[in-house]
PDB file of C-alpha atoms in Angstrom:
ATOM      1  CA  MET A   1    -124.173 -23.746   1.345  1.00  0.00           C
ATOM      2  CA  ALA A   2    -122.415 -25.453  -1.564  1.00  0.00           C
ATOM      3  CA  VAL A   3    -119.738 -28.000  -0.784  1.00  0.00           C
ATOM      4  CA  CYS A   4    -116.702 -28.031  -3.059  1.00  0.00           C
ATOM      5  CA  ALA A   5    -114.779 -31.224  -3.642  1.00  0.00           C
ATOM      6  CA  ARG A   6    -111.219 -31.081  -2.374  1.00  0.00           C
ATOM      7  CA  ARG A   7    -108.396 -31.687  -4.799  1.00  0.00           C
ATOM      8  CA  LYS A   8    -106.487 -34.852  -3.917  1.00  0.00           C
ATOM      9  CA  ALA A   9    -103.039 -33.908  -2.602  1.00  0.00           C
ATOM     10  CA  VAL A  10     -99.999 -35.829  -1.486  1.00  0.00           C
ATOM     11  CA  VAL A  11     -99.689 -36.088   2.305  1.00  0.00           C
ATOM     12  CA  VAL A  12     -96.713 -34.187   3.692  1.00  0.00           C
ATOM     13  CA  ASP A  13     -95.572 -34.381   7.314  1.00  0.00           C
ATOM     14  CA  VAL A  14     -94.726 -30.896   8.585  1.00  0.00           C
ATOM     15  CA  GLY A  15     -93.110 -31.335  11.976  1.00  0.00           C
ATOM     16  CA  GLY A  16     -95.557 -34.063  12.946  1.00  0.00           C
ATOM     17  CA  VAL A  17     -98.640 -32.392  11.442  1.00  0.00           C
ATOM     18  CA  PRO A  18    -100.007 -34.224   8.379  1.00  0.00           C
ATOM     19  CA  VAL A  19    -100.992 -31.867   5.571  1.00  0.00           C
ATOM     20  CA  GLY A  20    -102.885 -32.955   2.456  1.00  0.00           C
ATOM     21  CA  GLY A  21    -104.590 -36.178   1.454  1.00  0.00           C
ATOM     22  CA  ASP A  22    -107.757 -36.818   3.436  1.00  0.00           C
ATOM     23  CA  HIS A  23    -106.455 -34.958   6.509  1.00  0.00           C
ATOM     24  CA  PRO A  24    -108.446 -31.965   7.759  1.00  0.00           C
ATOM     25  CA  ILE A  25    -107.393 -28.504   6.638  1.00  0.00           C
ATOM     26  CA  VAL A  26    -104.576 -27.242   8.876  1.00  0.00           C
ATOM     27  CA  VAL A  27    -104.663 -23.835  10.539  1.00  0.00           C
ATOM     28  CA  GLN A  28    -101.432 -21.899  10.046  1.00  0.00           C
ATOM     29  CA  SER A  29    -100.436 -18.411  11.063  1.00  0.00           C
ATOM     30  CA  MET A  30     -97.452 -16.159  10.539  1.00  0.00           C
ATOM     31  CA  THR A  31     -95.878 -13.930  13.141  1.00  0.00           C
ATOM     32  CA  ASN A  32     -95.610 -10.229  12.416  1.00  0.00           C
ATOM     33  CA  THR A  33     -92.748  -9.586  14.833  1.00  0.00           C
ATOM     34  CA  ASP A  34     -89.160  -8.863  13.909  1.00  0.00           C
ATOM     35  CA  THR A  35     -87.816 -12.422  14.104  1.00  0.00           C
ATOM     36  CA  ALA A  36     -84.553 -11.068  15.546  1.00  0.00           C
ATOM     37  CA  ASP A  37     -86.651 -10.105  18.607  1.00  0.00           C
ATOM     38  CA  VAL A  38     -86.520 -13.521  20.292  1.00  0.00           C
ATOM     39  CA  ALA A  39     -88.810 -12.710  23.241  1.00  0.00           C
ATOM     40  CA  GLY A  40     -91.425 -10.993  21.085  1.00  0.00           C
ATOM     41  CA  THR A  41     -91.437 -13.777  18.511  1.00  0.00           C
ATOM     42  CA  VAL A  42     -91.590 -16.526  21.175  1.00  0.00           C
ATOM     43  CA  ASN A  43     -94.543 -14.756  22.830  1.00  0.00           C
ATOM     44  CA  GLN A  44     -96.352 -14.481  19.523  1.00  0.00           C
ATOM     45  CA  VAL A  45     -95.643 -18.119  18.539  1.00  0.00           C
ATOM     46  CA  MET A  46     -96.994 -19.262  21.917  1.00  0.00           C
ATOM     47  CA  ALA A  47    -100.109 -17.049  21.593  1.00  0.00           C
ATOM     48  CA  LEU A  48    -100.806 -18.307  18.064  1.00  0.00           C
ATOM     49  CA  ALA A  49    -100.420 -21.934  19.158  1.00  0.00           C
ATOM     50  CA  ALA A  50    -102.721 -21.326  22.149  1.00  0.00           C
ATOM     51  CA  ALA A  51    -105.295 -19.773  19.800  1.00  0.00           C
ATOM     52  CA  GLY A  52    -105.321 -22.946  17.685  1.00  0.00           C
ATOM     53  CA  SER A  53    -102.646 -22.450  15.053  1.00  0.00           C
ATOM     54  CA  GLU A  54    -101.246 -25.866  14.126  1.00  0.00           C
ATOM     55  CA  LEU A  55     -98.283 -24.451  12.180  1.00  0.00           C
ATOM     56  CA  VAL A  56     -96.537 -21.113  12.772  1.00  0.00           C
ATOM     57  CA  ARG A  57     -94.404 -19.313  10.190  1.00  0.00           C
ATOM     58  CA  VAL A  58     -91.651 -16.820  11.004  1.00  0.00           C
ATOM     59  CA  THR A  59     -89.884 -14.529   8.540  1.00  0.00           C
ATOM     60  CA  VAL A  60     -86.178 -15.233   8.137  1.00  0.00           C
ATOM     61  CA  ASN A  61     -84.977 -12.363   5.990  1.00  0.00           C
ATOM     62  CA  THR A  62     -81.768 -11.152   7.666  1.00  0.00           C
ATOM     63  CA  GLU A  63     -78.705 -12.624   9.337  1.00  0.00           C
ATOM     64  CA  HIS A  64     -80.012 -11.425  12.724  1.00  0.00           C
ATOM     65  CA  ALA A  65     -83.329 -13.199  12.135  1.00  0.00           C
ATOM     66  CA  ALA A  66     -81.543 -16.388  11.027  1.00  0.00           C
ATOM     67  CA  ALA A  67     -79.313 -16.320  14.094  1.00  0.00           C
ATOM     68  CA  ALA A  68     -82.379 -15.898  16.361  1.00  0.00           C
ATOM     69  CA  VAL A  69     -84.277 -18.918  15.027  1.00  0.00           C
ATOM     70  CA  PRO A  70     -82.484 -21.604  17.101  1.00  0.00           C
ATOM     71  CA  LYS A  71     -83.143 -19.569  20.264  1.00  0.00           C
ATOM     72  CA  ILE A  72     -86.801 -19.162  19.314  1.00  0.00           C
ATOM     73  CA  VAL A  73     -87.295 -22.874  18.666  1.00  0.00           C
ATOM     74  CA  GLU A  74     -85.458 -23.836  21.869  1.00  0.00           C
ATOM     75  CA  THR A  75     -87.447 -21.384  24.010  1.00  0.00           C
ATOM     76  CA  VAL A  76     -90.802 -22.425  22.548  1.00  0.00           C
ATOM     77  CA  ARG A  77     -89.906 -26.073  23.284  1.00  0.00           C
ATOM     78  CA  LEU A  78     -88.823 -25.169  26.850  1.00  0.00           C
ATOM     79  CA  PHE A  79     -92.303 -23.725  27.380  1.00  0.00           C
ATOM     80  CA  GLY A  80     -93.730 -27.092  26.307  1.00  0.00           C
ATOM     81  CA  SER A  81     -95.110 -26.210  22.885  1.00  0.00           C
ATOM     82  CA  ARG A  82     -94.543 -28.671  20.058  1.00  0.00           C
ATOM     83  CA  VAL A  83     -96.055 -26.439  17.346  1.00  0.00           C
ATOM     84  CA  PRO A  84     -93.965 -26.743  14.176  1.00  0.00           C
ATOM     85  CA  ILE A  85     -92.165 -23.496  13.343  1.00  0.00           C
ATOM     86  CA  ILE A  86     -91.688 -22.828   9.647  1.00  0.00           C
ATOM     87  CA  GLY A  87     -88.982 -20.467   8.438  1.00  0.00           C
ATOM     88  CA  ASP A  88     -90.178 -18.325   5.566  1.00  0.00           C
ATOM     89  CA  PHE A  89     -86.969 -17.342   3.776  1.00  0.00           C
ATOM     90  CA  HIS A  90     -87.166 -14.572   1.210  1.00  0.00           C
ATOM     91  CA  TYR A  91     -84.840 -14.635  -1.782  1.00  0.00           C
ATOM     92  CA  ASN A  92     -81.645 -14.963   0.301  1.00  0.00           C
ATOM     93  CA  GLY A  93     -82.403 -18.110   2.308  1.00  0.00           C
ATOM     94  CA  HIS A  94     -79.650 -20.138   0.661  1.00  0.00           C
ATOM     95  CA  ILE A  95     -77.109 -17.466   1.629  1.00  0.00           C
ATOM     96  CA  LEU A  96     -78.364 -17.216   5.221  1.00  0.00           C
ATOM     97  CA  LEU A  97     -78.287 -20.994   5.700  1.00  0.00           C
ATOM     98  CA  LYS A  98     -74.789 -21.165   4.259  1.00  0.00           C
ATOM     99  CA  ASN A  99     -73.376 -18.292   6.321  1.00  0.00           C
ATOM    100  CA  ILE A 100     -75.144 -18.790   9.656  1.00  0.00           C
ATOM    101  CA  ARG A 101     -74.201 -22.281  10.823  1.00  0.00           C
ATOM    102  CA  SER A 102     -76.511 -22.157  13.873  1.00  0.00           C
ATOM    103  CA  ALA A 103     -79.462 -21.245  11.640  1.00  0.00           C
ATOM    104  CA  ARG A 104     -79.279 -24.659   9.956  1.00  0.00           C
ATOM    105  CA  ALA A 105     -79.580 -26.681  13.173  1.00  0.00           C
ATOM    106  CA  PRO A 106     -83.340 -26.537  13.863  1.00  0.00           C
ATOM    107  CA  TRP A 107     -84.467 -27.318  10.315  1.00  0.00           C
ATOM    108  CA  PRO A 108     -84.636 -31.022   9.401  1.00  0.00           C
ATOM    109  CA  SER A 109     -86.037 -30.525   5.901  1.00  0.00           C
ATOM    110  CA  THR A 110     -86.145 -27.957   3.133  1.00  0.00           C
ATOM    111  CA  ALA A 111     -88.274 -27.318   0.079  1.00  0.00           C
ATOM    112  CA  SER A 112     -88.185 -24.476  -2.407  1.00  0.00           C
ATOM    113  CA  ILE A 113     -91.380 -23.077  -3.846  1.00  0.00           C
ATOM    114  CA  PRO A 114     -91.742 -20.365  -6.461  1.00  0.00           C
ATOM    115  CA  ALA A 115     -92.320 -16.871  -5.181  1.00  0.00           C
ATOM    116  CA  THR A 116     -95.505 -15.193  -6.319  1.00  0.00           C
ATOM    117  CA  ARG A 117     -93.907 -12.118  -7.902  1.00  0.00           C
ATOM    118  CA  THR A 118     -91.256 -13.375 -10.313  1.00  0.00           C
ATOM    119  CA  SER A 119     -90.291 -16.748 -11.652  1.00  0.00           C
ATOM    120  CA  ALA A 120     -86.616 -16.069 -10.909  1.00  0.00           C
ATOM    121  CA  ALA A 121     -87.133 -15.483  -7.184  1.00  0.00           C
ATOM    122  CA  ARG A 122     -87.518 -18.429  -4.832  1.00  0.00           C
ATOM    123  CA  ARG A 123     -88.774 -18.742  -1.299  1.00  0.00           C
ATOM    124  CA  THR A 124     -87.521 -21.607   0.841  1.00  0.00           C
ATOM    125  CA  ILE A 125     -89.771 -23.087   3.480  1.00  0.00           C
ATOM    126  CA  ILE A 126     -88.093 -25.096   6.163  1.00  0.00           C
ATOM    127  CA  SER A 127     -89.912 -26.761   8.999  1.00  0.00           C
ATOM    128  CA  ALA A 128     -88.691 -27.364  12.518  1.00  0.00           C
ATOM    129  CA  PRO A 129     -89.707 -30.319  14.670  1.00  0.00           C
TER     130      PRO A 129
END
């Protein structure tokens, strides 16, 4: 089997998990629940972490989903999991963070990356501790 050289990347700390540089490749997963469903999303985050996911992404695409995120993070932490939870905001993340005060609390950092479909659209990724 051929071995490809890895591109050198800047190391980024995502909720305590180093990504990039000489660090091993990180396993990440994304939930497929309705993020507004706190219990369902918590169960899936916990199952993904137990299966070896080192980072877990959740969709934050509505006000209900944004309002649920603090409860999700708190509940996952109460169960003892420290897996970083990443909010995947689609197109309206800046509006949700502005309008839902409680949605801002669990996210210590933000970064915008271009969406894959159009150059005008942006997706904001925010990681929780």
